[in-house]
Structure formats: C-alpha cells, structure tokens
PDB file of C-alpha atoms in Angstrom:
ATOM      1  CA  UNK A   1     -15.521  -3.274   4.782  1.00 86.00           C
ATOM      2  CA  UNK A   2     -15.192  -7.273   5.245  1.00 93.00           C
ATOM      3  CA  UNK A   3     -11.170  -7.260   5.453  1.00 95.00           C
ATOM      4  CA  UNK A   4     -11.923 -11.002   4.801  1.00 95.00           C
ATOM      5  CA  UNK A   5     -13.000 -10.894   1.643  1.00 96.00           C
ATOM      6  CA  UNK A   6     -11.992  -9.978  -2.135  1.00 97.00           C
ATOM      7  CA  UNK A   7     -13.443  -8.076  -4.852  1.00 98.00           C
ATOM      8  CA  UNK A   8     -12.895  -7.466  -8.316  1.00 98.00           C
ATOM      9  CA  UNK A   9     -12.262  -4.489 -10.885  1.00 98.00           C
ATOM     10  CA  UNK A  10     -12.439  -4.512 -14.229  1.00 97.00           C
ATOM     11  CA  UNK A  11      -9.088  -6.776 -15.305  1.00 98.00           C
ATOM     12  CA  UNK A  12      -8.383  -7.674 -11.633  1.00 98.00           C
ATOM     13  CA  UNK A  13      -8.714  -9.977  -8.597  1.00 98.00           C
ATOM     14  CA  UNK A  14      -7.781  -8.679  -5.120  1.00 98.00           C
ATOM     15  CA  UNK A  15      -7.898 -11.642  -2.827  1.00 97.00           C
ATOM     16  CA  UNK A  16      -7.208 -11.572   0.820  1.00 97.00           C
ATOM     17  CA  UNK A  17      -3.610 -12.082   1.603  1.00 95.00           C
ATOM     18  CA  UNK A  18      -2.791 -15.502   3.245  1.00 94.00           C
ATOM     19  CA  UNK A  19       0.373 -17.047   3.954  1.00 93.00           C
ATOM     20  CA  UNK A  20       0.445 -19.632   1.472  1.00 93.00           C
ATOM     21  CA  UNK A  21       0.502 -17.193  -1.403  1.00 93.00           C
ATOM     22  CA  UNK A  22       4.156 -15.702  -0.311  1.00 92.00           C
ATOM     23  CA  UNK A  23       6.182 -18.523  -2.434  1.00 91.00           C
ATOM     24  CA  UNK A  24       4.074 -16.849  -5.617  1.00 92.00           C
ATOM     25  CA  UNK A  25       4.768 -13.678  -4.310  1.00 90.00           C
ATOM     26  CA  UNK A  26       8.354 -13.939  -3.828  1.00 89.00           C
ATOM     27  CA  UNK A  27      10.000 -13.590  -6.865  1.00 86.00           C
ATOM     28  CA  UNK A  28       7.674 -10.950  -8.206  1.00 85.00           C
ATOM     29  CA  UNK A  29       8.790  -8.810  -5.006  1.00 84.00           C
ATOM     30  CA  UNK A  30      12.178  -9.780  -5.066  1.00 82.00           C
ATOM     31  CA  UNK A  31      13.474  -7.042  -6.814  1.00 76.00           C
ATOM     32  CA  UNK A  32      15.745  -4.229  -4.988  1.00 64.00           C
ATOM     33  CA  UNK A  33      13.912  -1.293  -7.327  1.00 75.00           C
ATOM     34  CA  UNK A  34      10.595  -1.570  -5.353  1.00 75.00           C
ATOM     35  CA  UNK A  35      12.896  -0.763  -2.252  1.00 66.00           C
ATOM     36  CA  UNK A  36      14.240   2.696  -3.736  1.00 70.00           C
ATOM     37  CA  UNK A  37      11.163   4.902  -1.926  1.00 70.00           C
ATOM     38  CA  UNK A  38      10.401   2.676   0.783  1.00 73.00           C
ATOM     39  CA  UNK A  39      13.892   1.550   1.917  1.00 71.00           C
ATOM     40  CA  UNK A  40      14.649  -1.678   3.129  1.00 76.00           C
ATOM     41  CA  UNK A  41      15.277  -5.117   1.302  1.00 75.00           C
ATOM     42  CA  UNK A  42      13.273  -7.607  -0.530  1.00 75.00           C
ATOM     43  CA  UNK A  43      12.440 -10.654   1.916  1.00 81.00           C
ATOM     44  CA  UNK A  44      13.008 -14.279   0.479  1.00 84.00           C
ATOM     45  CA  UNK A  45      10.078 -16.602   0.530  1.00 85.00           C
ATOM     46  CA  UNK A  46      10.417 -17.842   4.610  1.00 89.00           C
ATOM     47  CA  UNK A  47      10.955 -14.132   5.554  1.00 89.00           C
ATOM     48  CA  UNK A  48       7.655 -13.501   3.364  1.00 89.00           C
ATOM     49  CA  UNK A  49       5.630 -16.550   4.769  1.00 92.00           C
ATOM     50  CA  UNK A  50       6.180 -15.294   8.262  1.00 93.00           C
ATOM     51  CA  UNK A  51       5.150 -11.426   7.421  1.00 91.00           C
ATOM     52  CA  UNK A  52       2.143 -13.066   5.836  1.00 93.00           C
ATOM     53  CA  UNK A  53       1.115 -15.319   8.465  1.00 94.00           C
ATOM     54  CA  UNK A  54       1.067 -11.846  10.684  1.00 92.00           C
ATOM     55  CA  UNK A  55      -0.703  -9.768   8.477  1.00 92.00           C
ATOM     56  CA  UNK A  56      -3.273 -12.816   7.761  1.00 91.00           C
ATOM     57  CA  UNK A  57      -4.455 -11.929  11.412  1.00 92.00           C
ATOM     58  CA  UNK A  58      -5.596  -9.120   9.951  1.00 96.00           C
ATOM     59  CA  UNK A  59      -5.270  -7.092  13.684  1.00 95.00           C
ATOM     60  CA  UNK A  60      -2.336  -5.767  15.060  1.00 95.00           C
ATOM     61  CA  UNK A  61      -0.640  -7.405  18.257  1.00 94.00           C
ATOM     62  CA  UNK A  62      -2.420  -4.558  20.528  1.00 96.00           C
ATOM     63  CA  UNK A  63      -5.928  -4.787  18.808  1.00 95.00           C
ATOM     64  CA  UNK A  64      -5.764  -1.109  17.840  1.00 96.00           C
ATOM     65  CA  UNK A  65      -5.632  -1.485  14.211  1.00 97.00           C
ATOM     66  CA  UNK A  66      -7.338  -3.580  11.479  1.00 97.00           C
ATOM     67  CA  UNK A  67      -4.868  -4.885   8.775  1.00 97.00           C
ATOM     68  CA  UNK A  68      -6.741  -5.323   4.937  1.00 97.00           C
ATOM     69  CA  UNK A  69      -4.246  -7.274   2.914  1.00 97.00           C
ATOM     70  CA  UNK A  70      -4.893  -8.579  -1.019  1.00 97.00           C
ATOM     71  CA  UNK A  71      -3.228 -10.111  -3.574  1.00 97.00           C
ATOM     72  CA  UNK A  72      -3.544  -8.086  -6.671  1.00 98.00           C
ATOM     73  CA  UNK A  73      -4.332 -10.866  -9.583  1.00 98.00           C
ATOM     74  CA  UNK A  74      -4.314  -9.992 -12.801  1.00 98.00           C
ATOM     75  CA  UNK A  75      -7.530 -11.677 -14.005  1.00 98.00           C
ATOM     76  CA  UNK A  76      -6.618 -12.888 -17.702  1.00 97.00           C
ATOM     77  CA  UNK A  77      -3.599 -14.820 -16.580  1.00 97.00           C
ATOM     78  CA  UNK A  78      -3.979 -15.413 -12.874  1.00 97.00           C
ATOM     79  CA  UNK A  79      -0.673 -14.403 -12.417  1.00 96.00           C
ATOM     80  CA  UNK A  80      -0.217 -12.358  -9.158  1.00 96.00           C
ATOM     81  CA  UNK A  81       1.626  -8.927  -9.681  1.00 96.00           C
ATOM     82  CA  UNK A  82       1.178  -7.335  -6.328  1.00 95.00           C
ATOM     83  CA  UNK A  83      -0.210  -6.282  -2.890  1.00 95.00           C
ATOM     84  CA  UNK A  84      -2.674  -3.510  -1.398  1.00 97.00           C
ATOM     85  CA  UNK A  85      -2.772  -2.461   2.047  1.00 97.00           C
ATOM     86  CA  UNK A  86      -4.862  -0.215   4.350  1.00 98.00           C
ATOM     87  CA  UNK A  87      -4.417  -0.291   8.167  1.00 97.00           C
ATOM     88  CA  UNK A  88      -7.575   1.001   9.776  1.00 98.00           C
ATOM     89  CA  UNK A  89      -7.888   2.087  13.469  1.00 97.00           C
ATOM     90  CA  UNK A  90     -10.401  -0.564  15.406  1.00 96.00           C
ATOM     91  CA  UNK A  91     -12.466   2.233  16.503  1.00 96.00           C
ATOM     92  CA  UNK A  92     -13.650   2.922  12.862  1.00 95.00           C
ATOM     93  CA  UNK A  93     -13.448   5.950  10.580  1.00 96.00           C
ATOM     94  CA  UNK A  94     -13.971   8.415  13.787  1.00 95.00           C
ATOM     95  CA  UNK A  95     -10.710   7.171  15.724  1.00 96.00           C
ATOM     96  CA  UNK A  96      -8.483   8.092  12.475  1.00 95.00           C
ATOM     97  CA  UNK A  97      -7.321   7.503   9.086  1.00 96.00           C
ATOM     98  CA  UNK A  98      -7.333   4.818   6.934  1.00 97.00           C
ATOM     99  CA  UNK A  99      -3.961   4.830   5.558  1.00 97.00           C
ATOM    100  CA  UNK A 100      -3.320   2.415   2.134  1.00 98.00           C
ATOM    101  CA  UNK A 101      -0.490   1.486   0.217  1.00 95.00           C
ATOM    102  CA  UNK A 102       0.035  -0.775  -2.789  1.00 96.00           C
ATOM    103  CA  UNK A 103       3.265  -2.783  -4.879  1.00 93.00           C
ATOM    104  CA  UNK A 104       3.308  -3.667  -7.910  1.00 94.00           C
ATOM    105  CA  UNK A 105       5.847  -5.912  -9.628  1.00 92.00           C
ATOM    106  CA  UNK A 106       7.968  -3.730 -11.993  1.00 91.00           C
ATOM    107  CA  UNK A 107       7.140  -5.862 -14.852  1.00 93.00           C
ATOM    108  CA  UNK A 108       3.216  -5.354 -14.196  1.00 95.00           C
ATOM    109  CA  UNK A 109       4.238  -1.591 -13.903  1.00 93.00           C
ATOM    110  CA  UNK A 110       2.651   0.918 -16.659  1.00 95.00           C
ATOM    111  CA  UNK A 111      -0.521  -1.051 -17.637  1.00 97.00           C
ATOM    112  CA  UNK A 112      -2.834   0.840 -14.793  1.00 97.00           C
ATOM    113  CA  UNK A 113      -3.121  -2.013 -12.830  1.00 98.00           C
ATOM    114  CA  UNK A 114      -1.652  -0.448  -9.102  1.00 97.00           C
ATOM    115  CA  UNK A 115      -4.094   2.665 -10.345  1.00 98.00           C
ATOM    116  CA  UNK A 116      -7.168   0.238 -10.584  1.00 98.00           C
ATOM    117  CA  UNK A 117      -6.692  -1.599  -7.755  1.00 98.00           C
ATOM    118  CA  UNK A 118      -5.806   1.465  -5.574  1.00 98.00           C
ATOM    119  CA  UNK A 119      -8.916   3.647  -7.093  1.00 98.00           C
ATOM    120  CA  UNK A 120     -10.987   0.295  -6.292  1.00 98.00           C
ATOM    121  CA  UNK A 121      -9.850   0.444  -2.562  1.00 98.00           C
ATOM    122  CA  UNK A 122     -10.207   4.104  -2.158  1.00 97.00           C
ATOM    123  CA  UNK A 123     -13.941   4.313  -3.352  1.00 96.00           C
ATOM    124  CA  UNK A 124     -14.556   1.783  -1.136  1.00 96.00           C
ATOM    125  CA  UNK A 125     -13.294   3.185   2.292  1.00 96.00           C
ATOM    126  CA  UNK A 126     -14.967   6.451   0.972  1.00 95.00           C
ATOM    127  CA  UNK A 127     -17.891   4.700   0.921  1.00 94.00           C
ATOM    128  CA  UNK A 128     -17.540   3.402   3.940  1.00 94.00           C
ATOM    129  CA  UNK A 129     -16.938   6.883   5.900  1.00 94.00           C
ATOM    130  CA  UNK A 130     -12.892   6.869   5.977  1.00 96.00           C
ATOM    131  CA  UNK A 131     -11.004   9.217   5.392  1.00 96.00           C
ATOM    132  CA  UNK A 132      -8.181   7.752   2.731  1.00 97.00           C
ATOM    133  CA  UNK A 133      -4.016   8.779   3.551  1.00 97.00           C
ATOM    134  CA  UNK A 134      -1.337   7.197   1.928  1.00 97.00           C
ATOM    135  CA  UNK A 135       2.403   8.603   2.362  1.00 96.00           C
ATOM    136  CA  UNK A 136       4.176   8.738  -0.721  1.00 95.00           C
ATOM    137  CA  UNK A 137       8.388   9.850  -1.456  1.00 91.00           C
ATOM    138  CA  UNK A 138       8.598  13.026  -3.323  1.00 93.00           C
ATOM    139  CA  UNK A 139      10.671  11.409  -6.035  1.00 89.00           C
ATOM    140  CA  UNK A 140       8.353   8.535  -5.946  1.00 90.00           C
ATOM    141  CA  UNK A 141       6.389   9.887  -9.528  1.00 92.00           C
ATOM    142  CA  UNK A 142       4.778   6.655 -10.372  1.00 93.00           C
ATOM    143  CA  UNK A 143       3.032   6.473  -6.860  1.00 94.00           C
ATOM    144  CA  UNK A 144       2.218  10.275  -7.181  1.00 95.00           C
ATOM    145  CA  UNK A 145       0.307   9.440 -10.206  1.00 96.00           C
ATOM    146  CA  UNK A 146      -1.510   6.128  -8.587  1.00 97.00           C
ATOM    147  CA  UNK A 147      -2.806   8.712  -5.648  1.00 97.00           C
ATOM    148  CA  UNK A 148      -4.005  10.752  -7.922  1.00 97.00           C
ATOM    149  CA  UNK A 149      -6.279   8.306 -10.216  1.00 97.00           C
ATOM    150  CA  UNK A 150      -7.211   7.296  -7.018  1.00 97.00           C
ATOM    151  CA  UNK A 151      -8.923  10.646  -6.327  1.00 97.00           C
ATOM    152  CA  UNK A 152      -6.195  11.054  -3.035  1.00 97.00           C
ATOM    153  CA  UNK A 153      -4.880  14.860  -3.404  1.00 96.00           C
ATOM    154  CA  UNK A 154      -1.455  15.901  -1.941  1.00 95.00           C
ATOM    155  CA  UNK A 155      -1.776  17.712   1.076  1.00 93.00           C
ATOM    156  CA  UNK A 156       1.361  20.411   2.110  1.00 90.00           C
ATOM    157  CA  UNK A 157       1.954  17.976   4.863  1.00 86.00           C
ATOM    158  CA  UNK A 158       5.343  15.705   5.058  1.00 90.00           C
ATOM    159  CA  UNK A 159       5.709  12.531   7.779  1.00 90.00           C
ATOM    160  CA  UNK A 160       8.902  11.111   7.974  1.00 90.00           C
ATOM    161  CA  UNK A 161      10.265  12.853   4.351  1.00 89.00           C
ATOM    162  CA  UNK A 162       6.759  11.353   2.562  1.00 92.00           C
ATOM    163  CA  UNK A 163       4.147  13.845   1.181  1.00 92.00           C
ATOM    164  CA  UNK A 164       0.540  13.195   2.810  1.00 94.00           C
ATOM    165  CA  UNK A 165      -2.249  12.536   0.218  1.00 96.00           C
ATOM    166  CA  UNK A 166      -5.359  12.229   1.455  1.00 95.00           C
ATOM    167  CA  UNK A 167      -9.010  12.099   0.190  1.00 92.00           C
ATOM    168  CA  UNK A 168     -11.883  13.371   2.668  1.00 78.00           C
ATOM    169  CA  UNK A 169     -14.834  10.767   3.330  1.00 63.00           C
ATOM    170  CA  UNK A 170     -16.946  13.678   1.700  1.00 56.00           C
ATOM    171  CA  UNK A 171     -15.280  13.503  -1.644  1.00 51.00           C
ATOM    172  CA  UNK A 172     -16.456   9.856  -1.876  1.00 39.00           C
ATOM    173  CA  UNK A 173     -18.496   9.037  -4.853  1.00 42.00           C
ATOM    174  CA  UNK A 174     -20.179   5.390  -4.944  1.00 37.00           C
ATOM    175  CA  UNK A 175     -18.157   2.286  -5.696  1.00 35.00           C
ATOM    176  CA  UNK A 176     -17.685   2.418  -9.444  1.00 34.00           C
ATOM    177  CA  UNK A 177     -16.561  -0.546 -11.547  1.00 33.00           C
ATOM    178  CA  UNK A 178     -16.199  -2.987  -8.553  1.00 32.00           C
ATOM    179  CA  UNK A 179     -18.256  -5.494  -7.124  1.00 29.00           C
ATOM    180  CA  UNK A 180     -17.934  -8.505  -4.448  1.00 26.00           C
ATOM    181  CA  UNK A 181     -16.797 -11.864  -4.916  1.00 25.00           C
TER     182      UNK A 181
END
C-alpha cells in the first residue's frame, strides 16, 4: 500500500494528509465530543499544522513504523469531514499489526461515511497481507458499529480499557468498491 497516495469509494475521497489541509480541518475537529472515548482536547489550527507536518512524514522518528494519513472528502461537496489512520510496522505485515483508526466530524456522523472509508482501508491492508486492529472504548457504540462494517470482529482482549477488534489477513476478500486515484 502506497501511503502516498489516495483512493476513492463510492461517495468519498481519501487524500493523503498534508499540513496545509489542518486550517480546513480545524473547525470540523474542534469539537470536545470527539474527545469523550479518546480523551484529550481538540488542537487549534497551529497545534494541528504541526501534528500534520509530523504525520506528513509518514515514518515515525525511529523508522519503526509507517504512518498512512487521509483526509476523508466527501465527494459531492468537497467538504472534508474527517481523518483515517493506520500505523504499520516497517518490517511489513510479518513484524505486526496494522492498527487503524478514523474521525469523523459529528455533523458528517450517521450517513456511513467513517463505515465506508474504514471498510475501504480494511479491504485494502487485507489485501495486502495485514492483519487489521483497531482499539475501540466499550461505550464507544458508534465506533463498535464502524469495526464491524468494516469486517474487524471484537476479540476478548482489552489494551489500556479499549476492546481489540481485529480482522485476520485470511478473512480478506478483494478490494470491493474502491479504486486508485
């Protein structure tokens, strides 16, 4: 998987995160719900800029881990609504986990978008041989439900008070409904 490069789904553009897209992030982020699971505070635009500018690396400081970043556009309006995440280890799908995450604006919330582009992701690190984890809060029933169109299953396992939900590199099916830009 090009970390460098987008794709699209059936209403949606996921374009590689850069730091010039954090002032149209901002106030879509902003908002202290989205912080309820996850804990911490929204960042203002700066703060945002310079978490972008690291993650547009797209490598951790050490080199052990690949960083995949998008913007998740919603195609009709070009408005952006979100992010997706997966943090890979360098080694490839035999040193670990590829462990993914997503946020969606709470106004974008309920239209299936965070399930699209999530299911998107998933089938293609499948695909590619990973092995798909993403932690999610118990309480967190939204993000349950995301996991679960995404074909991740929850796994007895808690890190750090977060259920583990994880979908085997042999439950991957080809890369429906997406395609490269």
């Amino acid at each position: 998987m090009d970390l460098d490069q987008g794709w699209q789904t059936g209403r949606l553009d996921l374009e590689p995160l850069l730091a010039t897209l954090a002032a149209e992030l901002a106030p879509a982020l902003e908002d202290v719900a989205l912080h309820e699971f996850t804990g911490g505070t929204p960042l203002d635009a700066a703060a945002l800029t310079a978490r972008y500018t690291r993650l547009a690396g797209r490598r951790s400081p050490d080199g052990r881990q690949h960083w995949g970043n998008w913007v998740i556009r919603l195609r009709e309006t070009g408005r952006a609504v979100g992010t997706l995440q997966v943090t890979l280890p360098a080694d490839g799908p035999a040193a670990g986990l590829a462990e993914v995450a997503w946020v969606l604006a709470r106004d974008a919330q309920g239209h299936g978008y965070a399930k699209e582009a999530a299911s998107s992701l998933v089938a293609r690190l499948a695909a590619d041989g990973w092995t798909v984890l993403a932690h999610i809060h118990p309480g967190h029933l939204a993000s349950q439900r995301v996991a679960a169109a995404a074909g991740l299953a929850r796994a007895s396992v808690m890190h750090n008070g977060e259920f583990c939900w994880i979908r085997s590199k042999t439950e991957s099916p080809a890369r429906p409904g997406s395609r490269h830009s």
